[in-house]
PDB file of C-alpha atoms in Angstrom:
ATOM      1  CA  UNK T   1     111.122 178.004  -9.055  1.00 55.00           C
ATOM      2  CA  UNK T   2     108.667 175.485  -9.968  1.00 71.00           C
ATOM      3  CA  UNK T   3     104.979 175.459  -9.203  1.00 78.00           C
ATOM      4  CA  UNK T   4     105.128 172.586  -7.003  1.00 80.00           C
ATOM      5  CA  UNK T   5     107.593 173.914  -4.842  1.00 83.00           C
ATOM      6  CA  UNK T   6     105.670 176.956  -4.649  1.00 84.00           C
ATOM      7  CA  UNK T   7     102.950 175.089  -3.389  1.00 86.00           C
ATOM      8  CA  UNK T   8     104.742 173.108  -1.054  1.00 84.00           C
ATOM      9  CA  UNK T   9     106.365 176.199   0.507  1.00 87.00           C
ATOM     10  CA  UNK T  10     102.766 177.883   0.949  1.00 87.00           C
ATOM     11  CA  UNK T  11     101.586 174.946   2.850  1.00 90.00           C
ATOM     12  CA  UNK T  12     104.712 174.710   4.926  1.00 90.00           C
ATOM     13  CA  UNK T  13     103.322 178.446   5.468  1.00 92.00           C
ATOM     14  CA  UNK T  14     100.032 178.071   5.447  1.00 93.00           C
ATOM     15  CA  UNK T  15     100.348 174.824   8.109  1.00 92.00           C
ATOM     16  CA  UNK T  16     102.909 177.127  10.368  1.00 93.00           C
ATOM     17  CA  UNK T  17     100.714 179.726  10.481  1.00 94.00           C
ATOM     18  CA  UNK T  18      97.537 177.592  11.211  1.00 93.00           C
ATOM     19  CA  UNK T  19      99.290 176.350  14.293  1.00 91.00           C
ATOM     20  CA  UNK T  20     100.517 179.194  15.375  1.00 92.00           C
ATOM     21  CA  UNK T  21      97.075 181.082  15.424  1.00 92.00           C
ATOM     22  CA  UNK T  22      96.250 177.845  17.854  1.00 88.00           C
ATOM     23  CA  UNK T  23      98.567 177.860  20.019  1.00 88.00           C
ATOM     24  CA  UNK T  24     100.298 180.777  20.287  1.00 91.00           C
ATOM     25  CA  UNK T  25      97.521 182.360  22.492  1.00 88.00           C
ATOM     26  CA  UNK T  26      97.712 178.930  24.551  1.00 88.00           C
ATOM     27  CA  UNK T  27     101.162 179.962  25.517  1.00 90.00           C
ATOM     28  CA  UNK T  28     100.452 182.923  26.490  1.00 90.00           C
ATOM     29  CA  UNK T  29      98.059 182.066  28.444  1.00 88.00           C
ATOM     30  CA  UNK T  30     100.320 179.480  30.197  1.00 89.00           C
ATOM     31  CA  UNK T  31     102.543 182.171  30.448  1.00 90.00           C
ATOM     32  CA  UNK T  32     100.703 184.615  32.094  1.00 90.00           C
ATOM     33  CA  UNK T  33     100.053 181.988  34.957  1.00 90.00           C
ATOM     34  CA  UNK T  34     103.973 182.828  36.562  1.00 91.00           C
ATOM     35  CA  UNK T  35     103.405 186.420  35.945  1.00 90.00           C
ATOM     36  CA  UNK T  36     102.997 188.366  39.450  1.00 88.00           C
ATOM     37  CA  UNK T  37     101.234 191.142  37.941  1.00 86.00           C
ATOM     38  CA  UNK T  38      97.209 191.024  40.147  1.00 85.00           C
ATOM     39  CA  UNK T  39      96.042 191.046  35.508  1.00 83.00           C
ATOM     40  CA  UNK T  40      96.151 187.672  33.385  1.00 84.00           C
ATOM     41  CA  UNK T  41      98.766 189.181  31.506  1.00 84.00           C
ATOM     42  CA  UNK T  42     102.611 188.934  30.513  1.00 87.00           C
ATOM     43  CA  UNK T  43     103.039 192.779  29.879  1.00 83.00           C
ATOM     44  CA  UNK T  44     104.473 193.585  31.238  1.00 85.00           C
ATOM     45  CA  UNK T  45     106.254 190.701  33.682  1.00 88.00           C
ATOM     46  CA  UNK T  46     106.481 191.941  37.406  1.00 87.00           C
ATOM     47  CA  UNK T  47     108.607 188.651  38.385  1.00 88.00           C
ATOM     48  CA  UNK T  48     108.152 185.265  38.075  1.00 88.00           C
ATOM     49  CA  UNK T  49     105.608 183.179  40.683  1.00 90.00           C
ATOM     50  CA  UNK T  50     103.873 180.074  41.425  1.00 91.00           C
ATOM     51  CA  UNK T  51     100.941 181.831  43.665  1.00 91.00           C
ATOM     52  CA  UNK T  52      98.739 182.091  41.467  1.00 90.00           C
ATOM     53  CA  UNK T  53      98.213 178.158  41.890  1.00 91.00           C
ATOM     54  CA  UNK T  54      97.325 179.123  45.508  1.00 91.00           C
ATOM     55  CA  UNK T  55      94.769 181.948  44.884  1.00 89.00           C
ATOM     56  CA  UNK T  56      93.281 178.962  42.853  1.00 90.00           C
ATOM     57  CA  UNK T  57      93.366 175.680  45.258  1.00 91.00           C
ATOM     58  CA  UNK T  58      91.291 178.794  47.613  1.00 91.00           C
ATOM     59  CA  UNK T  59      88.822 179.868  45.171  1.00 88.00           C
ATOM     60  CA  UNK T  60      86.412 177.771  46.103  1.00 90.00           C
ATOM     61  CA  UNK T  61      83.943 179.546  43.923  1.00 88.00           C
ATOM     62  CA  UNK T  62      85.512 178.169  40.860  1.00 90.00           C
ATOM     63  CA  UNK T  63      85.991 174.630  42.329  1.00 92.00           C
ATOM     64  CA  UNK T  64      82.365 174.299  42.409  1.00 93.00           C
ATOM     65  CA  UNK T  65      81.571 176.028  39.646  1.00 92.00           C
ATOM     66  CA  UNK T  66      83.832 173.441  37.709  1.00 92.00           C
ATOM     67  CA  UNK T  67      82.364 170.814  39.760  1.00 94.00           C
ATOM     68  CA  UNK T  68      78.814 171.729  38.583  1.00 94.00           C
ATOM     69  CA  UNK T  69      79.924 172.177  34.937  1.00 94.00           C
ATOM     70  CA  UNK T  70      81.888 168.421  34.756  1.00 94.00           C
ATOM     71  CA  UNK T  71      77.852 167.230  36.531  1.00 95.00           C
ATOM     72  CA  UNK T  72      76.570 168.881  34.117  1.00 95.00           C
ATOM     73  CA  UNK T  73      78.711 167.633  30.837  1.00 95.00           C
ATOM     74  CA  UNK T  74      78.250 163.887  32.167  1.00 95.00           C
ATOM     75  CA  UNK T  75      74.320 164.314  32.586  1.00 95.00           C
ATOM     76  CA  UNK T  76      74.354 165.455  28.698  1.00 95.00           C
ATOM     77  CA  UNK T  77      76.136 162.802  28.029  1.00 94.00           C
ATOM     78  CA  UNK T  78      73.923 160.187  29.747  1.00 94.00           C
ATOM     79  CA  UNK T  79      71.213 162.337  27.524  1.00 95.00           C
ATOM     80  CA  UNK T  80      72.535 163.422  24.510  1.00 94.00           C
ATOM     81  CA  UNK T  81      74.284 160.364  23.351  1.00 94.00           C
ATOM     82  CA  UNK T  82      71.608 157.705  23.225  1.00 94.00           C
ATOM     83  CA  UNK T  83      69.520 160.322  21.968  1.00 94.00           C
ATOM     84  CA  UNK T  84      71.396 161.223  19.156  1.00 94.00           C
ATOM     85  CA  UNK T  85      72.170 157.010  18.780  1.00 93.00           C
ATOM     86  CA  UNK T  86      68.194 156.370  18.439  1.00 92.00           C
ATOM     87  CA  UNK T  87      67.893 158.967  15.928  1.00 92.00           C
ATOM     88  CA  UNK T  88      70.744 158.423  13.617  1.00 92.00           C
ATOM     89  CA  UNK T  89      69.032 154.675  13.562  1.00 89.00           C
ATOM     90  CA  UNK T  90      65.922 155.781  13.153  1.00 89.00           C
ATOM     91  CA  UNK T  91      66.881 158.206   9.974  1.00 88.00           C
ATOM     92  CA  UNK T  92      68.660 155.426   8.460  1.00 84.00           C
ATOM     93  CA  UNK T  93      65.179 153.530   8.374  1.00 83.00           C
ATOM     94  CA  UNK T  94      63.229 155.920   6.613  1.00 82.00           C
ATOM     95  CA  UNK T  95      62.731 156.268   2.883  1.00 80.00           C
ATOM     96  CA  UNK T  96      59.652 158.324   2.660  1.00 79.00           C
ATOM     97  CA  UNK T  97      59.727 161.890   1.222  1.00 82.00           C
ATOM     98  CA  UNK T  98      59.396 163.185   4.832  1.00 82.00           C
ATOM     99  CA  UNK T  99      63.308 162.073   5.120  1.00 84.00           C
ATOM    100  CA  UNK T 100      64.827 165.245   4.327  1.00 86.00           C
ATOM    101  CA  UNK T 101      62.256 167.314   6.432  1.00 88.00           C
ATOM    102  CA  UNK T 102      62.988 164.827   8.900  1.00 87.00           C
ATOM    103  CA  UNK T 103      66.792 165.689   8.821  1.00 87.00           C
ATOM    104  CA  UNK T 104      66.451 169.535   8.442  1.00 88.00           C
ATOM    105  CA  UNK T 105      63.842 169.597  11.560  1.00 88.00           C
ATOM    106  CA  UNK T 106      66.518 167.719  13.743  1.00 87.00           C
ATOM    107  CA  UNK T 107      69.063 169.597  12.852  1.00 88.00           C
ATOM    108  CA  UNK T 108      67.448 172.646  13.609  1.00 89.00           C
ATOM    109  CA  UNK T 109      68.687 173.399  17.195  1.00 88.00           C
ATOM    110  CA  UNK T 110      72.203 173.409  16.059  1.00 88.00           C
ATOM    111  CA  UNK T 111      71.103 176.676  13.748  1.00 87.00           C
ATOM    112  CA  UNK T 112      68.986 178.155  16.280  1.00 87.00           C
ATOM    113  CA  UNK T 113      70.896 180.881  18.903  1.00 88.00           C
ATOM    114  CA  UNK T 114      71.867 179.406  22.054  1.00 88.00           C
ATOM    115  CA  UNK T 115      70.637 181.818  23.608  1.00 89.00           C
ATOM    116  CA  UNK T 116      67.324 181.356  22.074  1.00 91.00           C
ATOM    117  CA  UNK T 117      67.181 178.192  23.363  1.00 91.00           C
ATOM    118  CA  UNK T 118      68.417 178.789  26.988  1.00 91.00           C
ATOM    119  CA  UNK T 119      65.584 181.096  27.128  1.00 90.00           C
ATOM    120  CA  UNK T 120      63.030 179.015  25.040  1.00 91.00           C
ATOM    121  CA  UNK T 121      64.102 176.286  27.707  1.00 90.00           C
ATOM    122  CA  UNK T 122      63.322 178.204  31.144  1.00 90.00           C
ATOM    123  CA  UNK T 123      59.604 179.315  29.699  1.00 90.00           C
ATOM    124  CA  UNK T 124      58.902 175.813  29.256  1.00 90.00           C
ATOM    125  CA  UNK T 125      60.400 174.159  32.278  1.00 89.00           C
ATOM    126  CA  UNK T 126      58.701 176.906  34.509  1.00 88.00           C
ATOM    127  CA  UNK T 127      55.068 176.421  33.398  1.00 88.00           C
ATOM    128  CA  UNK T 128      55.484 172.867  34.748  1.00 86.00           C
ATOM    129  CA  UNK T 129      57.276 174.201  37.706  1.00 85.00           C
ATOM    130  CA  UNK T 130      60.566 173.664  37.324  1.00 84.00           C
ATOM    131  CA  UNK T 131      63.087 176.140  38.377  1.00 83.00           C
ATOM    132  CA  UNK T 132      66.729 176.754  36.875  1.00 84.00           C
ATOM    133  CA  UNK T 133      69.644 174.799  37.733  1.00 89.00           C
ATOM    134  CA  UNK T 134      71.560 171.692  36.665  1.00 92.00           C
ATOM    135  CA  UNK T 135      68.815 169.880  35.830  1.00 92.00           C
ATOM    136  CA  UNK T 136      67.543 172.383  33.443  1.00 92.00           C
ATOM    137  CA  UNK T 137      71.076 173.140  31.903  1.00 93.00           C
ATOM    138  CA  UNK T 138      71.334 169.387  31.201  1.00 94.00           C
ATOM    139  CA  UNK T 139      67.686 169.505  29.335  1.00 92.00           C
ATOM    140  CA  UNK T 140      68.571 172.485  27.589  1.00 92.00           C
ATOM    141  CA  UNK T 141      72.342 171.601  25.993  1.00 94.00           C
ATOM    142  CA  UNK T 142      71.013 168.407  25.426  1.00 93.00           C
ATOM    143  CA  UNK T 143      68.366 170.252  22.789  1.00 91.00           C
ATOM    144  CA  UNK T 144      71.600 170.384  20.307  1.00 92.00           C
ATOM    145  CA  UNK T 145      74.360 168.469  21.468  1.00 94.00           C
ATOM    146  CA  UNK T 146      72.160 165.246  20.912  1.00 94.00           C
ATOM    147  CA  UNK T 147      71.955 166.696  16.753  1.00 93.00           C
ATOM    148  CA  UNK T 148      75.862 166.432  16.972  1.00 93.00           C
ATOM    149  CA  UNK T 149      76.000 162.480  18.153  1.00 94.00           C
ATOM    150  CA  UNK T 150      73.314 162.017  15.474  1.00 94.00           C
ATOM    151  CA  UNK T 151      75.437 163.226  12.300  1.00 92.00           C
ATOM    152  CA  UNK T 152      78.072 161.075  13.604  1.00 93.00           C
ATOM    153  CA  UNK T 153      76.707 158.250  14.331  1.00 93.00           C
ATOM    154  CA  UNK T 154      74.801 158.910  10.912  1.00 91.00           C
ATOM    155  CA  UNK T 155      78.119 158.974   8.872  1.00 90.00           C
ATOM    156  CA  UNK T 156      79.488 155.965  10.460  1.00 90.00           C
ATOM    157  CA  UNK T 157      76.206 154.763   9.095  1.00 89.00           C
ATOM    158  CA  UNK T 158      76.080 155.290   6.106  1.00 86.00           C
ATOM    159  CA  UNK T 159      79.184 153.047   5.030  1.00 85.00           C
ATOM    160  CA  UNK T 160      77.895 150.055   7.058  1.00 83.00           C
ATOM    161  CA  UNK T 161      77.277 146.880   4.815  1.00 79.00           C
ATOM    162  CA  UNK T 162      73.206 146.224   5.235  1.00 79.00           C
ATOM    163  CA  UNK T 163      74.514 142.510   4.015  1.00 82.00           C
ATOM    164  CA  UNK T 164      75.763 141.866   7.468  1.00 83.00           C
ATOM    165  CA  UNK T 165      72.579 142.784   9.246  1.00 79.00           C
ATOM    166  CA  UNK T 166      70.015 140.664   7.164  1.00 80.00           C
ATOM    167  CA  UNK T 167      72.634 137.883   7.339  1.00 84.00           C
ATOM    168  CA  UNK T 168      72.365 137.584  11.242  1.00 82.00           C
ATOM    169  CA  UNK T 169      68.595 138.180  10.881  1.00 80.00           C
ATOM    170  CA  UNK T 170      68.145 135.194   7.910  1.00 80.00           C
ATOM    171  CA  UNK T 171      70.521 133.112  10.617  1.00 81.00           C
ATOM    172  CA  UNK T 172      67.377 133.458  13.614  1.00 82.00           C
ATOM    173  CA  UNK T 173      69.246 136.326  15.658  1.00 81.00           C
ATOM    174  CA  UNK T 174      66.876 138.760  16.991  1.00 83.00           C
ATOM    175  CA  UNK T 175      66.822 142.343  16.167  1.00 82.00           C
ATOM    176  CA  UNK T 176      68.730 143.044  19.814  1.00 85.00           C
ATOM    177  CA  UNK T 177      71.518 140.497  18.845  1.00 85.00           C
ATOM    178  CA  UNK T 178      71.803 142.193  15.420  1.00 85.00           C
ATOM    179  CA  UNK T 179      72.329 145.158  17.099  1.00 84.00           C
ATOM    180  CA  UNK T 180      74.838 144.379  20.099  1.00 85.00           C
ATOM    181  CA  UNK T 181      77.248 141.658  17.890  1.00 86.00           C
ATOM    182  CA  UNK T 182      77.168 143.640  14.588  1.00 86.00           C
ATOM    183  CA  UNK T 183      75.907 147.115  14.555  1.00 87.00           C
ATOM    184  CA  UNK T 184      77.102 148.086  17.912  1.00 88.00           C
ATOM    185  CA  UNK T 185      80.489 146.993  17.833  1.00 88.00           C
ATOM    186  CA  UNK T 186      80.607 149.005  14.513  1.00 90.00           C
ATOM    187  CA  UNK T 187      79.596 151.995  15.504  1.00 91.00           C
ATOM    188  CA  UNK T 188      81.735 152.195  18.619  1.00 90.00           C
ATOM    189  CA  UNK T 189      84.286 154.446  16.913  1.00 88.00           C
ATOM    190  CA  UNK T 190      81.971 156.938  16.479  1.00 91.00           C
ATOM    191  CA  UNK T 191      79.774 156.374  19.223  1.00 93.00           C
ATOM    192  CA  UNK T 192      83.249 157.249  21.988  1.00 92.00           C
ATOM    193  CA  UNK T 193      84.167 160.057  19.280  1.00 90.00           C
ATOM    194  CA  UNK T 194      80.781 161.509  19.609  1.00 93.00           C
ATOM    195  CA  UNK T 195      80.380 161.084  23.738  1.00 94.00           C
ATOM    196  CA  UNK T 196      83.324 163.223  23.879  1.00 91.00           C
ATOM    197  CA  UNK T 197      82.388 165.628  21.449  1.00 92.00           C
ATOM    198  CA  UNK T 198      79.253 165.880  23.322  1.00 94.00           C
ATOM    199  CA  UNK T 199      81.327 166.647  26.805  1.00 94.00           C
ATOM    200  CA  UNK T 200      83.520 169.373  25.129  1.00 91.00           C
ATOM    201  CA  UNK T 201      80.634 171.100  23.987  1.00 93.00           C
ATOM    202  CA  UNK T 202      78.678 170.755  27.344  1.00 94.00           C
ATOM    203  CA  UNK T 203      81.766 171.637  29.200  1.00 92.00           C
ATOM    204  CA  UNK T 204      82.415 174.821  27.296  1.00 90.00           C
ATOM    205  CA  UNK T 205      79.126 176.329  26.809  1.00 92.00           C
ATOM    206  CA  UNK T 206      77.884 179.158  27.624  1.00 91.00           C
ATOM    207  CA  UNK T 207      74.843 181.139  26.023  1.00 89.00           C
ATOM    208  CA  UNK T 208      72.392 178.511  27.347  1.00 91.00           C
ATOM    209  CA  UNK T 209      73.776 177.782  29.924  1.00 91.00           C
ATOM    210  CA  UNK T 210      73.418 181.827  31.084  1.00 89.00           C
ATOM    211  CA  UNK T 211      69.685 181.763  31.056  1.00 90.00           C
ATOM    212  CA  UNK T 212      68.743 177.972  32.897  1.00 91.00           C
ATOM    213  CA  UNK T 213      71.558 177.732  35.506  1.00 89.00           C
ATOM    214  CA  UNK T 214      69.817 179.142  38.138  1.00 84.00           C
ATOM    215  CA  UNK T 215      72.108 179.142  40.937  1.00 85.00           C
ATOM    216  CA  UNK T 216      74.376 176.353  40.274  1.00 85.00           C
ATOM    217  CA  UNK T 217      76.853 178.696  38.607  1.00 89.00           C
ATOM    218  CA  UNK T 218      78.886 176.685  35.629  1.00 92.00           C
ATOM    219  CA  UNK T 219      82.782 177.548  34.981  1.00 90.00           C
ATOM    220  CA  UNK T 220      82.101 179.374  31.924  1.00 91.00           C
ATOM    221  CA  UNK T 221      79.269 181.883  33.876  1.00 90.00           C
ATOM    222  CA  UNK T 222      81.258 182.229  36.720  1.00 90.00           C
ATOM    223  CA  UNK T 223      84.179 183.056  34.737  1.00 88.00           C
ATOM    224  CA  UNK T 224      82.439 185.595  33.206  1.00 87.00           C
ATOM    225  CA  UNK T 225      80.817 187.124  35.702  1.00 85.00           C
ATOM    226  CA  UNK T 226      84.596 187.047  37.181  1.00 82.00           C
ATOM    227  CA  UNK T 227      85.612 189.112  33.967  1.00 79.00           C
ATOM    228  CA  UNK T 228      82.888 192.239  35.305  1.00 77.00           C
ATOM    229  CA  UNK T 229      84.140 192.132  39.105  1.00 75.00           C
ATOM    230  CA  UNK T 230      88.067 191.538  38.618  1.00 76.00           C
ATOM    231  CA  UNK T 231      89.659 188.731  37.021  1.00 79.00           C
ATOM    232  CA  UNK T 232      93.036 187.346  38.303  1.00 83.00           C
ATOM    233  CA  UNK T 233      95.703 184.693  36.652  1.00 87.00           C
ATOM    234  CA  UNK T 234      93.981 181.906  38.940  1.00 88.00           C
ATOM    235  CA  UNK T 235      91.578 181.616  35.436  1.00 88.00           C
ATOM    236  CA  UNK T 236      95.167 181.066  33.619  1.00 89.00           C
ATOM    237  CA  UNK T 237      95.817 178.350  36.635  1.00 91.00           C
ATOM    238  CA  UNK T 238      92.986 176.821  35.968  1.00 90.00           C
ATOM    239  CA  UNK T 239      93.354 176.490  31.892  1.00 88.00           C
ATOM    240  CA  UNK T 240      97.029 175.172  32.267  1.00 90.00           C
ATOM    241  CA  UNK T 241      95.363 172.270  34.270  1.00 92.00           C
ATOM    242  CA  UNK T 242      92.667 171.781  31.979  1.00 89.00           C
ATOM    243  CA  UNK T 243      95.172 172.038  29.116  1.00 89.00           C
ATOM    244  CA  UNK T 244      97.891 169.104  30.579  1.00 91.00           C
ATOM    245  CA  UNK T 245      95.111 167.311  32.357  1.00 90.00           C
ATOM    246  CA  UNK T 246      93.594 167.101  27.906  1.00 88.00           C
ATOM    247  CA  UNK T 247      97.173 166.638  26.755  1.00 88.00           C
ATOM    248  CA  UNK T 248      97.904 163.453  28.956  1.00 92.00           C
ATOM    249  CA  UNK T 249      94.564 161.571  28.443  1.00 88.00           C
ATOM    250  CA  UNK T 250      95.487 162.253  24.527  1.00 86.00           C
ATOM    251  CA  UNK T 251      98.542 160.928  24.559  1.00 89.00           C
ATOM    252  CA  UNK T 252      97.517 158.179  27.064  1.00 90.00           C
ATOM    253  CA  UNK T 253      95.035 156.994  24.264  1.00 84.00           C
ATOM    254  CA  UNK T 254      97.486 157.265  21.861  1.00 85.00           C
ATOM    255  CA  UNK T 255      99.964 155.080  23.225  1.00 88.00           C
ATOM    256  CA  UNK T 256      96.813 152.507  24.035  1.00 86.00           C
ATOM    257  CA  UNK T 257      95.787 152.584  20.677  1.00 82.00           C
ATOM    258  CA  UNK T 258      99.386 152.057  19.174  1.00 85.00           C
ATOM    259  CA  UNK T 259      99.967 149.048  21.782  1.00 85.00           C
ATOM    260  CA  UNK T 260      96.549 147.242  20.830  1.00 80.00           C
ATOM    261  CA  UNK T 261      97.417 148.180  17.085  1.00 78.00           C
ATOM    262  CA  UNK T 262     101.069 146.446  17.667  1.00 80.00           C
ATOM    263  CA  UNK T 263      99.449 143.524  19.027  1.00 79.00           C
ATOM    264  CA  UNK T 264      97.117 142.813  16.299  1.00 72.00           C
ATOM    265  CA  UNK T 265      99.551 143.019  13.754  1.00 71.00           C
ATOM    266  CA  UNK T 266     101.576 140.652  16.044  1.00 68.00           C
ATOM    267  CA  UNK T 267      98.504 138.214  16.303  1.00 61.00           C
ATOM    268  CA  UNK T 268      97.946 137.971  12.790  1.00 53.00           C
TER     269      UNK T 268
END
């Protein structure tokens, strides 16, 4: 057997294996929604059912606590996103020395412990008087989400043709038209990649979010606070949702992208 087919059979492996570890516990999961055993489990299977849906639409604990989490994710991403815009542009303007500190010191919160910051975040905010809650949890994911919208808006930037922008400048627009007819529309790909990227990682944390929630518990506290009193397969519910409601939007943008791509190959 040749070497190439020995590589191409270890990727075959290698790829069947990588999906596997993803989804594999996915199913499961899904699984152990029609289980009737009172544990999110499928071991062993007491009978198929469909109340678990029910112990869910009741919980009304979790429906707010996903309600808070989804106010929460959109406030970061009111925050985070220009945030993370204004720096990436700003970066791309320097060429001092102090660049690279520059870089390091706004990466920073993505290397410091989110719980560090969580806790970092609810000293400050109380010396001024502010209390936990959503408000806080939004100023304290927003520390490090806003670092991820800036490296991608910064590696969008960095293959962006300078030409274009001191063309429209040596034509008489002003620096806003620059930015809205040129720069913006080119950094759109990234800008929507990095909004939801942003919402993800609001939606799904958890160490900050412990220590400046206050009261207004998010899904990912009040599931584990769940996990210490007695958690059912209404959680598994829950993720089955959240997993088709993610699948559909995906594949609605996919067919949206292939129509518009299918038309502009038409138009030319």
């Amino acid at each position: 057997m040749s070497s190439q087919r020995l590589m191409a059979l270890g990727l075959r492996f290698y790829v069947v294996v990588f999906f596997a570890y993803l989804f594999l516990p996915l199913l499961v999961m899904a699984a152990a929604t029609f289980n009737d055993s009172r544990f999110p489990t499928v071991t062993p299977w007491d009978g198929t059912t469909l109340k678990w849906f029910g112990e869910l639409a009741a919980d009304g604990g979790m429906w707010q606590a996903l309600s808070n989490s989804a106010i929460v994710a959109v406030g970061v991403l009111c925050l985070a996103v220009p945030i993370g815009i204004a720096t990436a542009l700003f970066l791309n303007t320097v060429q001092s020395r102090a660049k690279p500190f520059l870089y390091a010191l706004i990466l920073s919160p993505l290397l410091t412990p989110g719980v560090i910051i969580g806790i970092s975040t609810l000293i400050f905010w109380r010396q001024l008087g502010v209390g936990g809650g959503i408000f806080l949890t939004v100023l304290g994911q927003a520390t490090f989400i806003a670092a991820y919208v800036m490296l991608m808006v910064t590696a969008r930037l960095q293959r962006f043709d300078r030409t274009m922008e001191r063309a429209a400048l040596d034509l008489g627009a002003s620096q806003w038209q620059m930015f809205r007819r040129i720069l913006l529309p080119y950094l759109r790909p990234a800008i929507l990649s990095a909004a939801v990227i942003a919402f993800l990682q609001s939606f799904e944390n958890y160490n900050t979010s412990l220590f400046v929630v206050g009261y207004d518990t998010t899904l990912t506290v009040y599931i584990a606070s769940k996990v210490r009193t007695g958690l059912t397969p209404a959680v598994n519910a829950l993720g089955l949702i959240l997993i088709l409601v993610t699948v559909l939007l995906a594949v609605a943008y996919e067919v949206k992208r292939r129509h518009e791509a299918a038309r502009s190959v038409k138009g030319v």
